[in-house]
């Protein structure tokens, strides 16, 4: 995320209000009460309800997996415990978080649909402009459920919400983009690290979901870094005045997706009258062409500097 953060700082400097006034909905494994996320969670709801922690939380947000907390930190973490070193993309943004995945990171179509309905119901109350889904949903056996998910996401898009979805980690084969990421009514984010760890078999570009060559809807839309992204740890705790497990590194298109969502929050803050379709086009047209095949990079690497011009 370092290159992207450098672009953000070129524009915002050390300001911590990037994304102010923008609410991002996050459907994931939940979100832990991390110091870097203090005051940023506007609403939380659990759609899984299988963990004993659900009954202990009493409405307080929690994350029994850590994935959602990591994504939230990339979106809008303040970087408080790191002196700003691990600040998120849009630290001025706020979150509405739905827990649709359990402690193993597994979930059901029903939980996701309930979460999407919830986000839709809260859209106007919290001025939700962006929905981040860092969940790679493969082809479902029940095509009716797959279609229902696509239709719900497209309904949110029609209402003006920018829907940003992970391409998934099933690549590099042709046509391995997450099933919900195949819609023209979402921004689908693949993973690419530029020159970082060039030649390493562990680079996220090696497994990022790819689109179908020559398809009418060309996917992914763009890519962002996703290898060894450091962000908030779900198991952060304090003992004897010291914070432990405050930050962890994770990799995948799940990490690339909130980089793009956070960049979009900065864009919508700067251009408040911009529609979701206009924001999608600006993300695409300002991306840096990496010279890769379209079904791997889309329009290219997200470029925050150009995006905010």
mmCIF file of C-alpha atoms in Angstrom:
data_model
loop_
_atom_site.group_PDB
_atom_site.id
_atom_site.type_symbol
_atom_site.label_atom_id
_atom_site.label_comp_id
_atom_site.label_asym_id
_atom_site.label_seq_id
_atom_site.Cartn_x
_atom_site.Cartn_y
_atom_site.Cartn_z
ATOM 1 C CA UNK A 1 0.000 0.000 0.000
ATOM 2 C CA UNK A 2 3.068 2.245 0.328
ATOM 3 C CA UNK A 3 2.975 3.663 -3.226
ATOM 4 C CA UNK A 4 -0.716 4.428 -2.933
ATOM 5 C CA UNK A 5 -0.284 6.108 0.456
ATOM 6 C CA UNK A 6 2.487 8.253 -1.019
ATOM 7 C CA UNK A 7 0.053 9.454 -3.671
ATOM 8 C CA UNK A 8 -2.538 10.261 -0.999
ATOM 9 C CA UNK A 9 0.020 12.220 1.023
ATOM 10 C CA UNK A 10 1.080 14.160 -2.080
ATOM 11 C CA UNK A 11 -2.450 15.559 -2.138
ATOM 12 C CA UNK A 12 -3.500 15.597 1.531
ATOM 13 C CA UNK A 13 -0.157 15.912 3.293
ATOM 14 C CA UNK A 14 -0.476 14.932 6.949
ATOM 15 C CA UNK A 15 -4.173 15.795 7.090
ATOM 16 C CA UNK A 16 -6.309 13.133 8.719
ATOM 17 C CA UNK A 17 -9.696 14.189 7.330
ATOM 18 C CA UNK A 18 -9.404 12.523 3.928
ATOM 19 C CA UNK A 19 -12.816 11.022 3.116
ATOM 20 C CA UNK A 20 -14.634 13.179 5.684
ATOM 21 C CA UNK A 21 -18.387 13.160 5.149
ATOM 22 C CA UNK A 22 -18.288 9.819 3.314
ATOM 23 C CA UNK A 23 -19.735 6.666 4.846
ATOM 24 C CA UNK A 24 -18.564 3.276 3.624
ATOM 25 C CA UNK A 25 -20.577 0.106 4.217
ATOM 26 C CA UNK A 26 -18.460 -2.962 4.936
ATOM 27 C CA UNK A 27 -19.820 -6.520 4.796
ATOM 28 C CA UNK A 28 -17.214 -8.887 6.167
ATOM 29 C CA UNK A 29 -16.280 -10.816 9.350
ATOM 30 C CA UNK A 30 -17.148 -7.835 11.556
ATOM 31 C CA UNK A 31 -14.854 -5.262 13.128
ATOM 32 C CA UNK A 32 -12.969 -5.316 16.436
ATOM 33 C CA UNK A 33 -12.793 -2.285 18.779
ATOM 34 C CA UNK A 34 -9.285 -1.310 17.635
ATOM 35 C CA UNK A 35 -7.901 2.073 18.831
ATOM 36 C CA UNK A 36 -7.230 3.076 15.206
ATOM 37 C CA UNK A 37 -10.950 2.673 14.494
ATOM 38 C CA UNK A 38 -12.247 4.499 17.557
ATOM 39 C CA UNK A 39 -15.242 6.679 16.736
ATOM 40 C CA UNK A 40 -15.452 5.424 13.168
ATOM 41 C CA UNK A 41 -18.124 2.721 13.504
ATOM 42 C CA UNK A 42 -21.566 4.272 13.084
ATOM 43 C CA UNK A 43 -23.577 1.028 13.092
ATOM 44 C CA UNK A 44 -22.835 -2.663 13.506
ATOM 45 C CA UNK A 45 -25.005 -5.725 13.053
ATOM 46 C CA UNK A 46 -24.305 -9.450 13.149
ATOM 47 C CA UNK A 47 -26.015 -11.549 10.451
ATOM 48 C CA UNK A 48 -24.242 -14.777 11.397
ATOM 49 C CA UNK A 49 -25.274 -15.194 15.027
ATOM 50 C CA UNK A 50 -23.500 -18.513 15.526
ATOM 51 C CA UNK A 51 -20.771 -17.408 17.917
ATOM 52 C CA UNK A 52 -21.201 -17.095 21.673
ATOM 53 C CA UNK A 53 -19.560 -13.693 21.289
ATOM 54 C CA UNK A 54 -22.750 -12.537 19.595
ATOM 55 C CA UNK A 55 -24.588 -12.820 22.886
ATOM 56 C CA UNK A 56 -21.801 -11.121 24.832
ATOM 57 C CA UNK A 57 -21.366 -8.186 22.453
ATOM 58 C CA UNK A 58 -24.632 -6.398 23.358
ATOM 59 C CA UNK A 59 -24.518 -4.367 20.183
ATOM 60 C CA UNK A 60 -20.801 -3.615 20.437
ATOM 61 C CA UNK A 61 -18.914 -4.448 17.265
ATOM 62 C CA UNK A 62 -16.626 -7.480 17.262
ATOM 63 C CA UNK A 63 -14.630 -9.642 14.873
ATOM 64 C CA UNK A 64 -13.829 -13.254 15.694
ATOM 65 C CA UNK A 65 -11.743 -13.730 12.544
ATOM 66 C CA UNK A 66 -9.777 -10.499 11.992
ATOM 67 C CA UNK A 67 -10.319 -10.141 8.249
ATOM 68 C CA UNK A 68 -12.941 -7.395 8.530
ATOM 69 C CA UNK A 69 -10.873 -5.403 11.024
ATOM 70 C CA UNK A 70 -7.885 -5.515 8.673
ATOM 71 C CA UNK A 71 -10.038 -4.299 5.763
ATOM 72 C CA UNK A 72 -11.548 -1.550 7.943
ATOM 73 C CA UNK A 73 -8.059 -0.337 8.854
ATOM 74 C CA UNK A 74 -7.099 -0.071 5.190
ATOM 75 C CA UNK A 75 -10.273 1.881 4.526
ATOM 76 C CA UNK A 76 -10.100 4.471 7.289
ATOM 77 C CA UNK A 77 -7.766 3.528 10.146
ATOM 78 C CA UNK A 78 -6.301 6.569 11.913
ATOM 79 C CA UNK A 79 -2.872 4.985 12.406
ATOM 80 C CA UNK A 80 -3.026 6.128 16.036
ATOM 81 C CA UNK A 81 -0.965 3.263 17.474
ATOM 82 C CA UNK A 82 1.700 3.624 14.776
ATOM 83 C CA UNK A 83 2.050 7.402 14.892
ATOM 84 C CA UNK A 84 0.302 7.575 11.535
ATOM 85 C CA UNK A 85 2.589 5.015 9.923
ATOM 86 C CA UNK A 86 -0.239 2.595 9.153
ATOM 87 C CA UNK A 87 -2.945 5.159 8.489
ATOM 88 C CA UNK A 88 -5.723 4.003 6.167
ATOM 89 C CA UNK A 89 -6.648 5.446 2.797
ATOM 90 C CA UNK A 90 -9.454 7.740 3.972
ATOM 91 C CA UNK A 91 -9.091 8.272 7.742
ATOM 92 C CA UNK A 92 -11.910 10.836 7.774
ATOM 93 C CA UNK A 93 -14.486 8.348 6.484
ATOM 94 C CA UNK A 94 -16.924 6.445 8.715
ATOM 95 C CA UNK A 95 -18.176 2.854 8.585
ATOM 96 C CA UNK A 96 -21.427 0.909 8.730
ATOM 97 C CA UNK A 97 -20.366 -2.709 9.314
ATOM 98 C CA UNK A 98 -22.339 -5.896 8.825
ATOM 99 C CA UNK A 99 -20.927 -9.242 9.960
ATOM 100 C CA UNK A 100 -21.846 -11.738 7.222
ATOM 101 C CA UNK A 101 -18.936 -14.175 7.690
ATOM 102 C CA UNK A 102 -18.193 -16.372 10.701
ATOM 103 C CA UNK A 103 -14.982 -16.979 12.635
ATOM 104 C CA UNK A 104 -13.645 -19.187 9.802
ATOM 105 C CA UNK A 105 -14.444 -16.595 7.152
ATOM 106 C CA UNK A 106 -17.333 -18.673 5.842
ATOM 107 C CA UNK A 107 -20.784 -17.312 5.113
ATOM 108 C CA UNK A 108 -24.081 -17.976 3.402
ATOM 109 C CA UNK A 109 -25.905 -16.293 0.553
ATOM 110 C CA UNK A 110 -28.763 -15.605 2.950
ATOM 111 C CA UNK A 111 -26.522 -13.687 5.375
ATOM 112 C CA UNK A 112 -25.059 -11.634 2.527
ATOM 113 C CA UNK A 113 -28.524 -10.809 1.161
ATOM 114 C CA UNK A 114 -29.700 -9.756 4.632
ATOM 115 C CA UNK A 115 -26.623 -7.563 4.944
ATOM 116 C CA UNK A 116 -27.290 -5.951 1.576
ATOM 117 C CA UNK A 117 -30.915 -5.245 2.533
ATOM 118 C CA UNK A 118 -29.678 -3.683 5.786
ATOM 119 C CA UNK A 119 -27.224 -1.445 3.945
ATOM 120 C CA UNK A 120 -29.991 -0.402 1.583
ATOM 121 C CA UNK A 121 -32.270 0.493 4.497
ATOM 122 C CA UNK A 122 -29.543 2.640 6.121
ATOM 123 C CA UNK A 123 -28.335 4.260 2.902
ATOM 124 C CA UNK A 124 -30.023 7.633 3.315
ATOM 125 C CA UNK A 125 -29.742 7.838 7.114
ATOM 126 C CA UNK A 126 -25.949 7.550 7.050
ATOM 127 C CA UNK A 127 -25.290 8.870 3.533
ATOM 128 C CA UNK A 128 -23.625 5.606 2.510
ATOM 129 C CA UNK A 129 -21.807 6.321 -0.746
ATOM 130 C CA UNK A 130 -19.644 3.191 -1.038
ATOM 131 C CA UNK A 131 -20.144 -0.527 -0.365
ATOM 132 C CA UNK A 132 -16.944 -2.566 0.082
ATOM 133 C CA UNK A 133 -17.170 -6.341 -0.380
ATOM 134 C CA UNK A 134 -13.742 -7.910 0.150
ATOM 135 C CA UNK A 135 -15.282 -11.343 -0.220
ATOM 136 C CA UNK A 136 -14.515 -13.466 -3.245
ATOM 137 C CA UNK A 137 -17.731 -15.368 -3.993
ATOM 138 C CA UNK A 138 -17.155 -18.277 -6.339
ATOM 139 C CA UNK A 139 -19.688 -19.821 -8.674
ATOM 140 C CA UNK A 140 -22.613 -21.006 -6.573
ATOM 141 C CA UNK A 141 -24.301 -24.356 -7.170
ATOM 142 C CA UNK A 142 -27.656 -22.650 -6.801
ATOM 143 C CA UNK A 143 -27.703 -20.188 -9.710
ATOM 144 C CA UNK A 144 -30.850 -18.573 -8.333
ATOM 145 C CA UNK A 145 -28.918 -17.432 -5.265
ATOM 146 C CA UNK A 146 -26.068 -16.169 -7.431
ATOM 147 C CA UNK A 147 -28.531 -14.206 -9.546
ATOM 148 C CA UNK A 148 -30.235 -12.824 -6.431
ATOM 149 C CA UNK A 149 -26.895 -11.473 -5.187
ATOM 150 C CA UNK A 150 -26.128 -9.836 -8.513
ATOM 151 C CA UNK A 151 -29.575 -8.276 -8.705
ATOM 152 C CA UNK A 152 -29.302 -6.878 -5.162
ATOM 153 C CA UNK A 153 -25.890 -5.360 -5.877
ATOM 154 C CA UNK A 154 -27.187 -3.844 -9.102
ATOM 155 C CA UNK A 155 -30.176 -2.434 -7.208
ATOM 156 C CA UNK A 156 -27.801 -0.695 -4.799
ATOM 157 C CA UNK A 157 -25.866 0.633 -7.786
ATOM 158 C CA UNK A 158 -29.052 1.999 -9.330
ATOM 159 C CA UNK A 159 -29.707 3.841 -6.066
ATOM 160 C CA UNK A 160 -26.384 5.636 -6.483
ATOM 161 C CA UNK A 161 -24.028 3.547 -4.324
ATOM 162 C CA UNK A 162 -20.532 2.747 -5.592
ATOM 163 C CA UNK A 163 -20.194 -1.022 -5.138
ATOM 164 C CA UNK A 164 -16.574 -2.223 -4.955
ATOM 165 C CA UNK A 165 -15.941 -5.990 -5.034
ATOM 166 C CA UNK A 166 -12.858 -8.187 -4.818
ATOM 167 C CA UNK A 167 -11.925 -10.154 -7.928
ATOM 168 C CA UNK A 168 -11.192 -13.130 -5.668
ATOM 169 C CA UNK A 169 -8.083 -15.291 -5.269
ATOM 170 C CA UNK A 170 -8.889 -18.150 -7.661
ATOM 171 C CA UNK A 171 -6.591 -16.987 -10.491
ATOM 172 C CA UNK A 172 -4.669 -16.948 -12.685
ATOM 173 C CA UNK A 173 -6.928 -18.993 -14.940
ATOM 174 C CA UNK A 174 -9.213 -17.381 -17.490
ATOM 175 C CA UNK A 175 -12.660 -16.500 -16.096
ATOM 176 C CA UNK A 176 -11.756 -16.822 -12.409
ATOM 177 C CA UNK A 177 -13.174 -13.454 -11.259
ATOM 178 C CA UNK A 178 -15.586 -13.775 -8.333
ATOM 179 C CA UNK A 179 -19.121 -14.366 -9.599
ATOM 180 C CA UNK A 180 -20.531 -11.127 -8.144
ATOM 181 C CA UNK A 181 -17.581 -9.224 -9.587
ATOM 182 C CA UNK A 182 -18.659 -10.035 -13.124
ATOM 183 C CA UNK A 183 -21.444 -7.464 -13.156
ATOM 184 C CA UNK A 184 -21.054 -4.220 -15.098
ATOM 185 C CA UNK A 185 -22.708 -2.477 -12.130
ATOM 186 C CA UNK A 186 -19.797 -2.987 -9.735
ATOM 187 C CA UNK A 187 -16.143 -1.940 -9.607
ATOM 188 C CA UNK A 188 -14.157 -5.179 -9.582
ATOM 189 C CA UNK A 189 -10.671 -4.971 -8.069
ATOM 190 C CA UNK A 190 -7.847 -7.317 -8.915
ATOM 191 C CA UNK A 191 -4.461 -7.450 -7.261
ATOM 192 C CA UNK A 192 -1.068 -6.325 -8.583
ATOM 193 C CA UNK A 193 2.013 -5.101 -6.722
ATOM 194 C CA UNK A 194 3.920 -3.344 -9.472
ATOM 195 C CA UNK A 195 7.627 -3.944 -8.862
ATOM 196 C CA UNK A 196 7.185 -5.024 -5.253
ATOM 197 C CA UNK A 197 8.651 -8.513 -4.747
ATOM 198 C CA UNK A 198 9.207 -8.923 -8.471
ATOM 199 C CA UNK A 199 9.663 -12.593 -9.333
ATOM 200 C CA UNK A 200 8.256 -13.885 -6.056
ATOM 201 C CA UNK A 201 5.747 -16.748 -6.407
ATOM 202 C CA UNK A 202 3.797 -15.222 -3.496
ATOM 203 C CA UNK A 203 2.903 -11.981 -5.300
ATOM 204 C CA UNK A 204 -0.858 -11.499 -5.356
ATOM 205 C CA UNK A 205 -0.898 -11.020 -9.147
ATOM 206 C CA UNK A 206 -0.151 -14.737 -9.422
ATOM 207 C CA UNK A 207 -3.509 -15.717 -7.936
ATOM 208 C CA UNK A 208 -5.719 -12.671 -8.473
ATOM 209 C CA UNK A 209 -8.995 -13.563 -10.204
ATOM 210 C CA UNK A 210 -8.985 -12.835 -13.927
ATOM 211 C CA UNK A 211 -11.734 -12.052 -16.373
ATOM 212 C CA UNK A 212 -12.686 -13.778 -19.599
ATOM 213 C CA UNK A 213 -10.630 -12.697 -22.590
ATOM 214 C CA UNK A 214 -12.767 -10.906 -25.163
ATOM 215 C CA UNK A 215 -15.897 -10.854 -22.967
ATOM 216 C CA UNK A 216 -18.495 -8.096 -23.474
ATOM 217 C CA UNK A 217 -18.017 -7.003 -19.837
ATOM 218 C CA UNK A 218 -14.272 -6.721 -19.354
ATOM 219 C CA UNK A 219 -13.064 -7.497 -15.844
ATOM 220 C CA UNK A 220 -11.428 -6.660 -13.514
ATOM 221 C CA UNK A 221 -11.947 -2.894 -13.712
ATOM 222 C CA UNK A 222 -8.568 -2.083 -12.172
ATOM 223 C CA UNK A 223 -5.956 -3.384 -9.761
ATOM 224 C CA UNK A 224 -4.304 -2.254 -6.526
ATOM 225 C CA UNK A 225 -1.470 -3.565 -4.309
ATOM 226 C CA UNK A 226 -2.361 -6.531 -2.137
ATOM 227 C CA UNK A 227 0.749 -8.347 -0.915
ATOM 228 C CA UNK A 228 1.818 -7.975 2.743
ATOM 229 C CA UNK A 229 -0.502 -5.054 3.418
ATOM 230 C CA UNK A 230 -0.105 -3.992 7.067
ATOM 231 C CA UNK A 231 -3.290 -2.935 8.828
ATOM 232 C CA UNK A 232 -5.267 -3.290 12.055
ATOM 233 C CA UNK A 233 -5.145 -6.627 13.852
ATOM 234 C CA UNK A 234 -8.406 -8.108 15.071
ATOM 235 C CA UNK A 235 -6.723 -9.507 18.183
ATOM 236 C CA UNK A 236 -5.255 -6.214 19.401
ATOM 237 C CA UNK A 237 -5.175 -5.873 23.202
ATOM 238 C CA UNK A 238 -3.416 -3.855 25.899
ATOM 239 C CA UNK A 239 -1.369 -5.252 28.751
ATOM 240 C CA UNK A 240 0.763 -3.291 31.215
ATOM 241 C CA UNK A 241 0.438 -0.178 29.106
ATOM 242 C CA UNK A 242 1.573 -1.847 25.870
ATOM 243 C CA UNK A 243 -0.555 -2.677 22.853
ATOM 244 C CA UNK A 244 0.036 -6.134 21.397
ATOM 245 C CA UNK A 245 -1.026 -7.547 18.029
ATOM 246 C CA UNK A 246 -1.936 -4.031 16.930
ATOM 247 C CA UNK A 247 -1.029 -4.628 13.280
ATOM 248 C CA UNK A 248 -0.753 -7.641 11.014
ATOM 249 C CA UNK A 249 0.163 -8.176 7.362
ATOM 250 C CA UNK A 250 -2.327 -9.880 5.045
ATOM 251 C CA UNK A 251 -2.383 -10.501 1.312
ATOM 252 C CA UNK A 252 -5.010 -10.925 -1.382
ATOM 253 C CA UNK A 253 -7.606 -9.120 -3.443
ATOM 254 C CA UNK A 254 -9.421 -8.545 -0.140
ATOM 255 C CA UNK A 255 -6.675 -6.046 0.724
ATOM 256 C CA UNK A 256 -6.584 -4.443 -2.727
ATOM 257 C CA UNK A 257 -10.331 -3.764 -2.675
ATOM 258 C CA UNK A 258 -10.424 -1.313 0.296
ATOM 259 C CA UNK A 259 -7.492 0.573 -1.247
ATOM 260 C CA UNK A 260 -9.764 1.343 -4.200
ATOM 261 C CA UNK A 261 -12.790 1.999 -1.953
ATOM 262 C CA UNK A 262 -10.695 4.382 0.148
ATOM 263 C CA UNK A 263 -9.459 6.158 -2.981
ATOM 264 C CA UNK A 264 -13.075 6.488 -4.120
ATOM 265 C CA UNK A 265 -13.983 8.065 -0.745
ATOM 266 C CA UNK A 266 -11.279 10.696 -1.291
ATOM 267 C CA UNK A 267 -12.649 11.331 -4.771
ATOM 268 C CA UNK A 268 -16.250 11.687 -3.587
ATOM 269 C CA UNK A 269 -15.132 14.046 -0.828
ATOM 270 C CA UNK A 270 -13.329 16.251 -3.336
ATOM 271 C CA UNK A 271 -16.165 16.064 -5.910
ATOM 272 C CA UNK A 272 -19.322 15.692 -3.767
ATOM 273 C CA UNK A 273 -21.754 15.942 -6.691
ATOM 274 C CA UNK A 274 -20.074 13.093 -8.566
ATOM 275 C CA UNK A 275 -22.290 10.071 -9.268
ATOM 276 C CA UNK A 276 -21.206 6.489 -8.713
ATOM 277 C CA UNK A 277 -20.963 5.945 -12.472
ATOM 278 C CA UNK A 278 -18.772 9.040 -12.861
ATOM 279 C CA UNK A 279 -16.571 7.902 -9.987
ATOM 280 C CA UNK A 280 -16.169 4.466 -11.571
ATOM 281 C CA UNK A 281 -15.165 6.016 -14.876
ATOM 282 C CA UNK A 282 -12.675 8.351 -13.190
ATOM 283 C CA UNK A 283 -11.119 5.404 -11.337
ATOM 284 C CA UNK A 284 -10.760 3.600 -14.659
ATOM 285 C CA UNK A 285 -9.569 6.478 -16.841
ATOM 286 C CA UNK A 286 -6.953 7.718 -14.367
ATOM 287 C CA UNK A 287 -5.451 4.282 -13.652
ATOM 288 C CA UNK A 288 -1.840 3.592 -14.648
ATOM 289 C CA UNK A 289 -1.515 1.095 -17.497
ATOM 290 C CA UNK A 290 0.865 -1.673 -16.397
ATOM 291 C CA UNK A 291 1.099 -3.216 -19.846
ATOM 292 C CA UNK A 292 -0.565 -6.445 -18.715
ATOM 293 C CA UNK A 293 -3.430 -8.280 -20.401
ATOM 294 C CA UNK A 294 -6.820 -6.642 -19.843
ATOM 295 C CA UNK A 295 -8.244 -9.675 -18.082
ATOM 296 C CA UNK A 296 -5.448 -9.347 -15.515
ATOM 297 C CA UNK A 297 -5.119 -5.578 -14.929
ATOM 298 C CA UNK A 298 -8.292 -4.013 -16.347
ATOM 299 C CA UNK A 299 -7.600 -0.320 -16.912
ATOM 300 C CA UNK A 300 -4.484 -0.590 -14.741
ATOM 301 C CA UNK A 301 -3.236 0.341 -11.266
ATOM 302 C CA UNK A 302 -5.308 2.783 -9.214
ATOM 303 C CA UNK A 303 -3.629 6.212 -9.318
ATOM 304 C CA UNK A 304 -4.826 8.487 -6.493
ATOM 305 C CA UNK A 305 -2.885 11.515 -7.667
ATOM 306 C CA UNK A 306 -4.578 11.513 -11.053
ATOM 307 C CA UNK A 307 -7.911 10.543 -9.560
ATOM 308 C CA UNK A 308 -8.032 13.679 -7.424
ATOM 309 C CA UNK A 309 -6.926 16.145 -10.119
#
